[in-house]
XYZ file of C-alpha atoms in Angstrom:
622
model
C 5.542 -25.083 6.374
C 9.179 -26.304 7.029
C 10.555 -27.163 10.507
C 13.423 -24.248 9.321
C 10.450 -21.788 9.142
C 9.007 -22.912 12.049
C 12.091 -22.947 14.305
C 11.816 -18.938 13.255
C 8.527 -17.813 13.756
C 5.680 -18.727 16.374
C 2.282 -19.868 15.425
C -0.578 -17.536 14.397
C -2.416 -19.438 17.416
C 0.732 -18.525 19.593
C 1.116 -15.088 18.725
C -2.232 -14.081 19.189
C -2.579 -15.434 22.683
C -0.862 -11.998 23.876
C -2.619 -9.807 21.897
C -6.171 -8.237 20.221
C -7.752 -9.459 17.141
C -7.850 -6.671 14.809
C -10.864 -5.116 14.321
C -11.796 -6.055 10.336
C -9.407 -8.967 10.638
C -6.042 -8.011 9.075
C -4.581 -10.521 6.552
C -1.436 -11.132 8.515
C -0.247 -11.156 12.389
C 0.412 -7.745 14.074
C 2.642 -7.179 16.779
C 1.605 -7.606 20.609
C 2.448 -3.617 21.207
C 0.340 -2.536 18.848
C -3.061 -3.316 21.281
C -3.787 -1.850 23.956
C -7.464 -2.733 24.471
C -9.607 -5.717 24.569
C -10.446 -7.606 21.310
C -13.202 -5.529 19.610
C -12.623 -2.154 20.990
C -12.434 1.258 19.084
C -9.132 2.157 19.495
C -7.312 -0.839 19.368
C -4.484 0.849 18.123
C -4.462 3.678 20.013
C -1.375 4.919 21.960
C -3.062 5.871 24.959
C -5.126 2.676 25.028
C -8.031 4.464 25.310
C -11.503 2.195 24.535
C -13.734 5.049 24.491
C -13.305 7.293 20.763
C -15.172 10.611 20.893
C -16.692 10.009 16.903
C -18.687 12.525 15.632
C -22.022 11.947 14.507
C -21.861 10.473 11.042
C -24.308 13.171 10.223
C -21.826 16.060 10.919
C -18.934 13.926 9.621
C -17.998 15.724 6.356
C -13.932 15.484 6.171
C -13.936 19.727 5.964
C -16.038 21.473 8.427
C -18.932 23.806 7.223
C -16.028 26.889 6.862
C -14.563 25.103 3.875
C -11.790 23.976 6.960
C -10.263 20.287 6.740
C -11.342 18.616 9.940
C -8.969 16.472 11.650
C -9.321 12.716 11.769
C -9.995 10.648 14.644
C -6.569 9.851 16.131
C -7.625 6.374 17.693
C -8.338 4.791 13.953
C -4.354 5.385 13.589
C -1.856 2.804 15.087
C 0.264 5.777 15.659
C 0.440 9.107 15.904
C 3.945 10.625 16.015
C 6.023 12.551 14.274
C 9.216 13.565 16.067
C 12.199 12.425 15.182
C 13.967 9.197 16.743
C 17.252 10.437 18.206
C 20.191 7.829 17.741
C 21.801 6.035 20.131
C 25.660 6.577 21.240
C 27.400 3.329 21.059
C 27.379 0.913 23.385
C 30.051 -0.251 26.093
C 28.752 -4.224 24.881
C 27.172 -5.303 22.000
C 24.615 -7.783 22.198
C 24.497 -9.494 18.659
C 27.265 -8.666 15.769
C 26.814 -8.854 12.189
C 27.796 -6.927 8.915
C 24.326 -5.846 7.724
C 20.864 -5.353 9.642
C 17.879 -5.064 7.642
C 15.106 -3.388 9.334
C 11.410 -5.218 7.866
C 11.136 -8.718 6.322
C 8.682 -7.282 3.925
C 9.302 -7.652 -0.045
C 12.001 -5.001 0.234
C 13.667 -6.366 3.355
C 13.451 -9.831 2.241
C 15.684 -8.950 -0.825
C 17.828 -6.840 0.613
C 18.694 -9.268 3.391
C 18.870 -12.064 0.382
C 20.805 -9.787 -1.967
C 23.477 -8.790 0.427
C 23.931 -12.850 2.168
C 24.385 -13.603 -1.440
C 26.625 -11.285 -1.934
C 28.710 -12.466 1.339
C 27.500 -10.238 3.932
C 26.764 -11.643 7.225
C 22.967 -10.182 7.696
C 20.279 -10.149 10.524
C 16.993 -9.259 9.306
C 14.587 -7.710 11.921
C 10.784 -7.583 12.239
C 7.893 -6.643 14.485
C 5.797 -9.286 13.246
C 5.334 -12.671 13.895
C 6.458 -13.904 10.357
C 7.730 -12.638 6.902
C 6.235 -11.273 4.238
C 4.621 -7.469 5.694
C 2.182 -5.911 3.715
C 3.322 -7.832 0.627
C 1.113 -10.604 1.510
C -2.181 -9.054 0.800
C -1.122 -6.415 -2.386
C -0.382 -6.558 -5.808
C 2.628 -5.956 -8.345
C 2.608 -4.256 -11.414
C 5.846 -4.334 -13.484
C 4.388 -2.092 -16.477
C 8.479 -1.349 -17.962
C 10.315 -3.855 -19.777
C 13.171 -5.340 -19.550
C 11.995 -8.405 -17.453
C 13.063 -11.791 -18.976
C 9.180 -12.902 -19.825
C 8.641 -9.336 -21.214
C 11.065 -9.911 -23.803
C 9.771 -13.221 -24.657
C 6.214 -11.238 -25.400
C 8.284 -8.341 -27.131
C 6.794 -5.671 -24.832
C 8.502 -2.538 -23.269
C 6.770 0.430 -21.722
C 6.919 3.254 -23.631
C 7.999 1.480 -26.782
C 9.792 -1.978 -27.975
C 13.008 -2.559 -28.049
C 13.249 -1.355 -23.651
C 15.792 1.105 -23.507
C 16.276 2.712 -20.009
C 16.526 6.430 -20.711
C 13.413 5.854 -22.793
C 11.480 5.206 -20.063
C 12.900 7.540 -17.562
C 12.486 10.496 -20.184
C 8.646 9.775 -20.336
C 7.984 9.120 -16.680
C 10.042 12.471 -15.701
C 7.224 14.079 -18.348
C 4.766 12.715 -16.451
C 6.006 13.720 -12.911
C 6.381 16.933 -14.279
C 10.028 16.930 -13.701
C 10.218 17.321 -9.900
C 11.782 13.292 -9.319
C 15.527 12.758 -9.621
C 16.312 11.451 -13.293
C 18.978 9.450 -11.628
C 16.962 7.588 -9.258
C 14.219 6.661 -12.030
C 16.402 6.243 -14.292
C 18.211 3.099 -11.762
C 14.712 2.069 -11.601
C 14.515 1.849 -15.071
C 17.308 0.281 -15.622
C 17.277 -2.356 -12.593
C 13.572 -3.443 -12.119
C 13.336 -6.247 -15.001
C 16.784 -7.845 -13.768
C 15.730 -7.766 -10.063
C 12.953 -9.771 -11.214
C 15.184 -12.077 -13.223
C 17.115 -12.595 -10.196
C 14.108 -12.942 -7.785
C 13.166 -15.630 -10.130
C 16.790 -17.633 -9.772
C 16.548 -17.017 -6.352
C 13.112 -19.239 -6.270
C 10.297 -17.192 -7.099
C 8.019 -19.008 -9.618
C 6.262 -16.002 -10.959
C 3.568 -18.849 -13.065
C 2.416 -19.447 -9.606
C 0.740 -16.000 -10.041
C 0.062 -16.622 -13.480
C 3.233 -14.076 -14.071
C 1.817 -11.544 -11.999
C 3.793 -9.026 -13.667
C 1.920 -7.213 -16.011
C 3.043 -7.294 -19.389
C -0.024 -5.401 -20.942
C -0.962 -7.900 -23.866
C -4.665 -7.087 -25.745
C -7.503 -8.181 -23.506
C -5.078 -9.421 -20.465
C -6.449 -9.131 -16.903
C -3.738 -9.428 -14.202
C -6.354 -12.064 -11.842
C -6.533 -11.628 -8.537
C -2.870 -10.853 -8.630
C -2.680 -9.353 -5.152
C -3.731 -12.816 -3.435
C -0.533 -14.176 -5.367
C 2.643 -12.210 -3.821
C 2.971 -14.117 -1.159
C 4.114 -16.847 -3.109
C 7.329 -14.900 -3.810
C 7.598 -13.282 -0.130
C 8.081 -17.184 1.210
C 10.206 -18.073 -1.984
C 12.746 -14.905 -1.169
C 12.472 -15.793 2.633
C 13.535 -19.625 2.054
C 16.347 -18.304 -0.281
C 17.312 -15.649 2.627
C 17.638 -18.613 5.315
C 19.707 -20.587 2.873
C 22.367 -17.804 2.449
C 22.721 -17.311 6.058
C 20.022 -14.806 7.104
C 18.991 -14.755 10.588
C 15.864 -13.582 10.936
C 14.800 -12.278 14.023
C 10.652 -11.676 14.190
C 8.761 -10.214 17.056
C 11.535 -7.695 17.729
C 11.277 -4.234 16.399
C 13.992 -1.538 16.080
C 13.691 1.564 18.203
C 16.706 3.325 17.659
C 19.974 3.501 15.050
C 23.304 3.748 16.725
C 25.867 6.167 15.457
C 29.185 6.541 16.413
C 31.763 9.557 16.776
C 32.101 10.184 13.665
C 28.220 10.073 12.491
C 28.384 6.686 11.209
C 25.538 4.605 11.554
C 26.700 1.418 13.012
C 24.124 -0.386 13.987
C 20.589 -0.756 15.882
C 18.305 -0.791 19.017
C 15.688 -3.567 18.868
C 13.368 -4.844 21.345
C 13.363 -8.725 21.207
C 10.043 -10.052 21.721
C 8.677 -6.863 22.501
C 11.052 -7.014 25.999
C 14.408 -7.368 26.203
C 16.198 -4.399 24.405
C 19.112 -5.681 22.231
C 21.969 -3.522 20.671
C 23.419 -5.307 17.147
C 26.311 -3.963 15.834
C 26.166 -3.702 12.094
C 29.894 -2.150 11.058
C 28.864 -2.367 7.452
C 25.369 -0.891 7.100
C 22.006 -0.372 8.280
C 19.035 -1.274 5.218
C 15.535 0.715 6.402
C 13.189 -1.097 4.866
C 9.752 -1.359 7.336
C 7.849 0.921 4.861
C 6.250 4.218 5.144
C 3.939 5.976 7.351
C 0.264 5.138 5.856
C -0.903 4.557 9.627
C 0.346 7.161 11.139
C -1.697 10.301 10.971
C 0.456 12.987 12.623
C 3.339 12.144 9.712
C 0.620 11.856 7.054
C -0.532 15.433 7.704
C 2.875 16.560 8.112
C 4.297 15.337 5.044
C 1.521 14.285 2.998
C -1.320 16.545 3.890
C -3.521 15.828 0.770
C -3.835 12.038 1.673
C -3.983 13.149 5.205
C -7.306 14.820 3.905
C -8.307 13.029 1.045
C -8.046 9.464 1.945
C -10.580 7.710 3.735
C -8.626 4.244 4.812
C -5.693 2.629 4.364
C -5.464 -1.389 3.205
C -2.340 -1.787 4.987
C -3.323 -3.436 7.818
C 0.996 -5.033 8.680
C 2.228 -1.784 9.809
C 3.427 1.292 8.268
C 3.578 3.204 11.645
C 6.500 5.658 10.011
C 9.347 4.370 12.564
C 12.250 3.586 10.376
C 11.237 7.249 9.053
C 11.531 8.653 11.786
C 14.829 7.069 12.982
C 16.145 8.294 9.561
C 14.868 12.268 10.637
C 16.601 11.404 13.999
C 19.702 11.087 12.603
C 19.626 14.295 10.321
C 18.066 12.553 7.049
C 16.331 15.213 4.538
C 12.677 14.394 3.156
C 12.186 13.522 -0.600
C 8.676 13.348 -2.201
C 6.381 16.126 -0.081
C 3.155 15.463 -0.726
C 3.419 12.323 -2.534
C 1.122 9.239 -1.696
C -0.224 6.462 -3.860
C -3.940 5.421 -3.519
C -6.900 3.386 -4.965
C -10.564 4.526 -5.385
C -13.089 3.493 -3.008
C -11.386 4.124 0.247
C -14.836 3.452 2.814
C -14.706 5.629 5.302
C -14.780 3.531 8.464
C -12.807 6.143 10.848
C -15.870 8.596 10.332
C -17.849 6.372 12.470
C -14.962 5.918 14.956
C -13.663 2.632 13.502
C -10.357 1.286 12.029
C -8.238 3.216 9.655
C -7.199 0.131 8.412
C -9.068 -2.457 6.310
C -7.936 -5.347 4.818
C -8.644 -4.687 1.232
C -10.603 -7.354 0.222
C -13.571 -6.942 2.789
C -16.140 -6.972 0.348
C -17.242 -3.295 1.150
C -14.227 -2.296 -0.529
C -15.047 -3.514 -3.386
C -18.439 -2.724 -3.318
C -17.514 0.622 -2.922
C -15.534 0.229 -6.615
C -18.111 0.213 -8.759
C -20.012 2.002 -11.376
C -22.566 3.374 -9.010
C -24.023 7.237 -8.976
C -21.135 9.093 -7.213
C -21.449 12.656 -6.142
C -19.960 15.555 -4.212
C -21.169 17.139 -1.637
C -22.787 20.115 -3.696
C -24.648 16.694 -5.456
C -22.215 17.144 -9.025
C -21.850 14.111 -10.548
C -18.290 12.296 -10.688
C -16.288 10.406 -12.994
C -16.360 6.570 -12.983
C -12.689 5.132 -14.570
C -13.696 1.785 -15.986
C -11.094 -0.740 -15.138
C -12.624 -3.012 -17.908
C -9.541 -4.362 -19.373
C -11.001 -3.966 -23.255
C -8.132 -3.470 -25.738
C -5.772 -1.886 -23.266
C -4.815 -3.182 -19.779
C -2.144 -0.407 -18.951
C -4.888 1.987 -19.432
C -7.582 -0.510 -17.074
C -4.494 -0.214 -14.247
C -4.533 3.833 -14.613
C -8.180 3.843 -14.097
C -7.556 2.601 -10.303
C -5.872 5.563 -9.328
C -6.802 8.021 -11.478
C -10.627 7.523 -9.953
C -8.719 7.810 -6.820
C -7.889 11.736 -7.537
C -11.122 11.921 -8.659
C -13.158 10.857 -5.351
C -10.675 12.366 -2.783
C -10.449 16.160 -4.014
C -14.156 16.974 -4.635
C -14.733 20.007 -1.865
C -15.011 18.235 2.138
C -12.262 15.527 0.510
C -15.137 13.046 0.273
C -17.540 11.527 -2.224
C -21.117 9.728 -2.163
C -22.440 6.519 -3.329
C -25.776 5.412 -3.509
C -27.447 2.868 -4.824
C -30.871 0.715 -3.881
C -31.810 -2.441 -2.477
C -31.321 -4.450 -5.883
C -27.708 -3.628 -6.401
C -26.735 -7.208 -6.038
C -28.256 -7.744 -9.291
C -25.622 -5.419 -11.551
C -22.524 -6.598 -10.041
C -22.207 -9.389 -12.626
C -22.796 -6.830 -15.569
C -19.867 -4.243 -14.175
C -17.508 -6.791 -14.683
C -14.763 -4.655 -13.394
C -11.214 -6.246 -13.694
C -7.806 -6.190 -11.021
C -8.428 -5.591 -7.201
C -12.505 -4.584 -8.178
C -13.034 -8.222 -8.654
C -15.584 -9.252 -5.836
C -13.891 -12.177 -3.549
C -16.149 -15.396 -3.919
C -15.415 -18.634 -2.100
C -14.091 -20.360 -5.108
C -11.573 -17.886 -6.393
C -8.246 -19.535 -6.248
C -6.092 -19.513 -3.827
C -8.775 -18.209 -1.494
C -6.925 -19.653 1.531
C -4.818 -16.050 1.179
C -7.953 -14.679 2.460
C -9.134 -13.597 5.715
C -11.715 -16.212 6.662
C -14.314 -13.942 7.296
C -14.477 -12.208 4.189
C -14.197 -15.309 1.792
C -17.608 -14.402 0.870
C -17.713 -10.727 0.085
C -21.109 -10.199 1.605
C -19.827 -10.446 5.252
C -17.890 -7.768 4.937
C -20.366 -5.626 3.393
C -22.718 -6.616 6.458
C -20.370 -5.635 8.796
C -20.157 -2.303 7.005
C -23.685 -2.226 7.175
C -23.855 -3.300 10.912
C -21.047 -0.146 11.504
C -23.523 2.643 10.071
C -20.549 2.822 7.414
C -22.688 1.735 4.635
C -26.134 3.396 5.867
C -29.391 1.962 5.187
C -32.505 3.874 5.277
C -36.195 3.836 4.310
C -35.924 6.641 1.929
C -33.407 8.800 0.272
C -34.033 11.515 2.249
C -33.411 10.280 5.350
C -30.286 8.467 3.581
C -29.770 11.794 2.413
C -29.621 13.693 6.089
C -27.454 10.756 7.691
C -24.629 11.500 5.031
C -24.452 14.898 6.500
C -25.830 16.043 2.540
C -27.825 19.342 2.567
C -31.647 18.972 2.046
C -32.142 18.200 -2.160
C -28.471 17.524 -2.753
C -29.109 13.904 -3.152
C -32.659 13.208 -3.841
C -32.480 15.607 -6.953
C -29.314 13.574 -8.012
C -30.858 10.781 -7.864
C -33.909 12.458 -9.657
C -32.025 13.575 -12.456
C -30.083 10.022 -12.560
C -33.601 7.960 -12.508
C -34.456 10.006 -15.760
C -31.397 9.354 -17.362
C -31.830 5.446 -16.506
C -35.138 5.830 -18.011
C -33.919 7.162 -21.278
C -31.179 4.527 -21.231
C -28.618 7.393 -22.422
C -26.368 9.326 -19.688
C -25.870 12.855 -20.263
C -23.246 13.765 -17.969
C -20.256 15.100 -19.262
C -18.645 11.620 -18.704
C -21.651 9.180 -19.433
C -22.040 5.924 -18.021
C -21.941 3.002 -20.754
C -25.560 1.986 -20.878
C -25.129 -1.318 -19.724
C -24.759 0.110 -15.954
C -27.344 2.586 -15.657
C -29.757 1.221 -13.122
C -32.165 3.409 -11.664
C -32.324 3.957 -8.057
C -35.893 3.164 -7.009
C -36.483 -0.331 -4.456
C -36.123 0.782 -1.115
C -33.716 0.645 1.032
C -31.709 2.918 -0.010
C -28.005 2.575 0.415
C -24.844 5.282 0.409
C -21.450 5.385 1.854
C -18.874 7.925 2.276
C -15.490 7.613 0.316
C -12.101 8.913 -0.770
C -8.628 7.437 -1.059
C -7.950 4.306 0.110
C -4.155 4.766 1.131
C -1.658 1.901 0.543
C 1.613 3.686 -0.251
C 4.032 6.984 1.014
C 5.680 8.122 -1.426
C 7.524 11.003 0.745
C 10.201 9.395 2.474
C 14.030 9.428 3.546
C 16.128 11.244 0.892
C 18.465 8.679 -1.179
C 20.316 9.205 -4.139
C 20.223 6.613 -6.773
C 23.059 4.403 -4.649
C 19.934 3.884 -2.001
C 22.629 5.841 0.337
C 20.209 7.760 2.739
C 21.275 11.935 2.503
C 21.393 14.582 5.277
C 19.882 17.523 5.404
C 23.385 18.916 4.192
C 23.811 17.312 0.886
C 25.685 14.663 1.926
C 25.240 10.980 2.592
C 24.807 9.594 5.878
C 27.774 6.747 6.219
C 25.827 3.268 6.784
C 22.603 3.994 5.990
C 20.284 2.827 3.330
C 16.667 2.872 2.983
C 14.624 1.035 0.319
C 10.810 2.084 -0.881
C 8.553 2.880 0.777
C 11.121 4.163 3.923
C 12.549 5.925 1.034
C 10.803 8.943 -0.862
C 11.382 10.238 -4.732
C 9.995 7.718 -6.202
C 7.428 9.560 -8.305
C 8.798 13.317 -7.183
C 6.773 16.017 -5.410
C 2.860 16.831 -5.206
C 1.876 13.415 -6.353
C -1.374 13.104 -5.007
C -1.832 9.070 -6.025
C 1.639 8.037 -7.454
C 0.970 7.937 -11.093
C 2.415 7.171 -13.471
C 1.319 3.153 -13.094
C -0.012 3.398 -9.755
C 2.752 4.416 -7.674
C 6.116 3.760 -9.946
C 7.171 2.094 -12.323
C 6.639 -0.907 -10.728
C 3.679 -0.838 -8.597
C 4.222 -0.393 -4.827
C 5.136 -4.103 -4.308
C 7.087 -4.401 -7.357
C 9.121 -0.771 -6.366
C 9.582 -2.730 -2.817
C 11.228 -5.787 -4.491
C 13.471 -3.889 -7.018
C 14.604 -1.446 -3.555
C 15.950 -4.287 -1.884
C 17.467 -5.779 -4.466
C 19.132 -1.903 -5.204
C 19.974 -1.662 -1.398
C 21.666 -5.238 -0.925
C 23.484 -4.485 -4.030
C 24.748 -1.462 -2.967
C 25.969 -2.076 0.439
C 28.144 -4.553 -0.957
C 29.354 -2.359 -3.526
C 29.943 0.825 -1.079
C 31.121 -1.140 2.223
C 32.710 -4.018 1.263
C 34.445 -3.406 -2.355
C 35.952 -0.045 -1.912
C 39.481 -1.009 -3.196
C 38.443 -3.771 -4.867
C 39.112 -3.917 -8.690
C 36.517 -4.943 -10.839
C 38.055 -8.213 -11.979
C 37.865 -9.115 -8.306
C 34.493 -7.945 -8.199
C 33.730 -9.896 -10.807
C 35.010 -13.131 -9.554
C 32.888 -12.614 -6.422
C 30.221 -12.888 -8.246
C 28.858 -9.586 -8.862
């Protein structure tokens, strides 16, 4: 690391002096406000700072009560739990800090927007709780499944069909969102993600570093631990921010917009170092980019009750409390996306037991959870694997993530059941499941990106075992009582597996390849609880396709802008896991990068060339 980076951020070793590990050691520093209990301690996250989590017993855990009711979550495995709006605040008789733009999160999105717009000859301070840059971008992936990206051409690939052409694309991902997003937003989607790539790349990003971890779907292609790889670009784009101007100001979260007279937003309340509140005037713009609300559970059943009740974690262990939402509802912003959320399979379902909502993803029981095993519903039906086996299609492998997703988190109670016996080790090699399912082994590459603990996946499944999260019992009916299963529901699925295994051919509706039936017979036994695992909102602030933030009346709130995930619309209404390509277009990380490039763009283009021909535009340099 630079002496420029450092001179920005404290040390890990610093930072954490104030404040509690998190429990299931998150993949990047959190801020000091967010504990309020010793190191350890359910609750960690809790508002109140309570240590002390009434959990039910795992037994009588089911995520619906015996009426068929959905029964709440434990509030103390959320960091927040919220949802009233954020009223602004009036303007101030001083300022403390002045600047044209302020760009709330130095995530992916807030990294570019704050890059884009300094480029673009903004003055910009970027603003963010944490103790360095990069957010949840640091431990997820990117998909940019489209076209029009420089290295796509080179392969001759567009999504749906070669030669890209924008409307192409937006026409068959409105048919798949069943026509409730705006055409105009996915349509700028369409037409900007490749070239915000492009630019990303002359801005620094080396995408070869991640062995182009955008996805270009070639035969038999695997995108390789892509999600250990993004962090490569996050420091790339934060370099390139810091030589264009931006001051980045870490530790020190915004609590407030400012809006003046007229219902302009002019600028923002931030707390600097957690302390000291600051007010920076911001004339030209305000860019909301912290993310969404995936840790905060009064928003999530609010807005998106299905993954409220259907997911059983989250992976995004940097945030997502739902502030810059609710900043944007304090100010009179409308809601775009109801219902919408983007999710993996094999969400473990730690909060059940009174632990953390939040799990960094690659714990090893994660990915455990992801595979081929005998999955079933609380009535003891059978459910669908999705092989993510790359085979001869990749873009079809990437669907099965979150397609098994809806599959595990609507069963009835919102849950399903694994189980498998004491020689599962053994199969793991022959699942061979490809993208995040890949088990974490202390000689994958770049392994440094890793938590330190769960370099070797088995730690992680230990501690799950250790939690009573994974259970492990004598015998399958005791395993069978413990998961809160009615007496026969899962010894005589496991029965009617064991013959199946026997006969080497699976007659379920939706067999199991031969290769992975293994019969469940060496004690102990083993079964977890799972759903969703949460890692994007996909309701959010309304925007048009400008990335100008709208008011409940129609009309656009002057000064405000909100990238994805802040932002909602992105894959329309009732989305229960973000399809199509897991989330967007893009991917969650990839629809974070292409927002901030949209947002810087446009707050050049709205509050500094009005008037300005396009000749001088062009000179400028845009």
């Amino acid at each position: 690391m630079s002496s420029k980076k450092e001179s920005h951020a404290v040390s890990r070793r610093e930072f954490l002096a104030g404040a509690a590990a998190m429990v299931g050691a998150a993949a990047c520093a959190t801020p000091a406000a967010a504990f309020a209990v010793e190191e350890g301690a359910i609750g960690d996250w809790a508002r109140d700072g309570s240590a002390q989590v009434a959990a039910p017993e795992s037994r009588g855990s089911n995520a619906s009560a015996p009426d068929g009711t959905y029964r709440e979550h434990n509030a103390a495995s959320f960091p927040a739990n919220e949802a009233t709006p954020i009223p602004p605040r009036a303007v101030p008789d001083e300022w403390d800090l002045e600047c044209d733009v302020v760009v709330v999160g130095a995530g992916g999105g807030g990294l570019n927007a704050a890059a884009r717009a300094a480029e673009l000859g903004a003055s910009v301070i970027c603003l963010e709780s944490m103790a360095t840059w990069g957010g949840n971008a640091q431990s997820a992936g990117m998909c940019g499944i489209l076209g029009g990206y420089s290295k796509q051409e080179e392969k001759r690939f567009a999504f749906p069909s070669y030669p890209f052409d924008p409307q192409a694309l937006t026409d068959w991902a409105m048919d798949e969102y069943h026509y409730a997003a705006d055409p105009k937003l996915i349509f700028r989607i369409a037409e900007q993600g490749g070239p915000s790539l492009d630019w990303m790349a002359s801005c620094g990003v080396d995408w070869r570093l991640g062995e182009v971890p955008v996805y270009v779907a070639p035969k038999r292609s695997t995108l390789d631990h892509h999600v250990l790889k993004m962090k490569d670009a996050t420091d790339a784009m934060f370099d390139y921010g810091q030589k264009r101007g931006v001051a980045f100001k870490f530790r020190c979260p915004a609590e407030a917009l400012v809006q003046d007279a007229s219902g302009r937003i002019v600028g923002v309340v931030a707390r600097e170092d957690f302390q000291r509140e600051i007010y920076i005037h911001a004339p030209r713009g305000v860019i909301l980019t912290a993310g969404g609300f995936c840790n905060n559970k009064a928003l999530l059943e609010r807005y998106i009750p299905t993954a409220a009740m259907g997911c059983a974690s989250s992976y995004l262990v940097g945030g997502e409390t739902g502030e810059c939402f609710r900043m944007g509802l304090g100010v009179g912003a409308d809601v775009s996306g109801f219902n919408s959320s983007a999710s993996f399979d094999g969400g473990v379902d730690w909060q059940a037991e009174g632990g953390q909502w939040a799990r960094f993803l690659y714990d090893g029981m994660t990915q455990l959870s992801r595979q081929p095993w005998l999955t079933i519903d609380r009535c003891g039906n059978r459910l669908r694997y999705m092989d993510s086996r790359v085979a001869e299609d990749g873009a079809n492998a990437i669907y099965a993530l979150g397609d098994l997703a809806t599959i595990q988190m609507t069963p009835p109670g919102h849950r399903s059941y694994i189980v498998f016996d004491a020689n599962y080790e053994d199969h793991l090699s022959g699942f061979a499941q490809e993208h995040c399912r890949k088990l974490i082994t202390p000689d994958l590459e770049q392994i440094d990106k890793v938590p330190e603990h769960y370099r070797d996946w088995h730690h992680g499944v230990q501690d799950a075992i250790d939690a009573d999260v994974l259970k492990r019992r004598d015998s399958l009916e005791e395993l069978e009582r413990d998961l809160g299963l009615a007496e026969g529901v899962l010894t005589q699925a496991v029965a009617h597996w064991n013959e199946c295994c026997e006969r080497g051919v699976d007659d379920f509706m939706y067999p199991m390849p031969s290769e992975w039936l293994h019969p469940i017979v060496e004690p102990p036994f083993y079964g977890c609880r799972i759903g969703g695992n949460l890692y994007g909102t996909k309701a959010g602030l309304l925007i048009n396709d400008q990335m100008q933030v709208v008011g409940t009346d129609g009309r656009v709130i002057p000064g405000l802008y909100a990238g994805w995930h802040t932002a909602g619309g992105a894959c329309g209404e009732n989305s229960y896991i973000g399809d199509p390509i897991l989330g967007s277009l893009m991917g969650d990380v990839g629809l974070a990068f292409c927002g901030g490039y949209l947002c810087g763009t446009s707050v050049i283009e709205h509050e500094f060339d009005a008037g300005r021909s396009d000749a001088d535009r062009s000179q400028g340099g845009e």
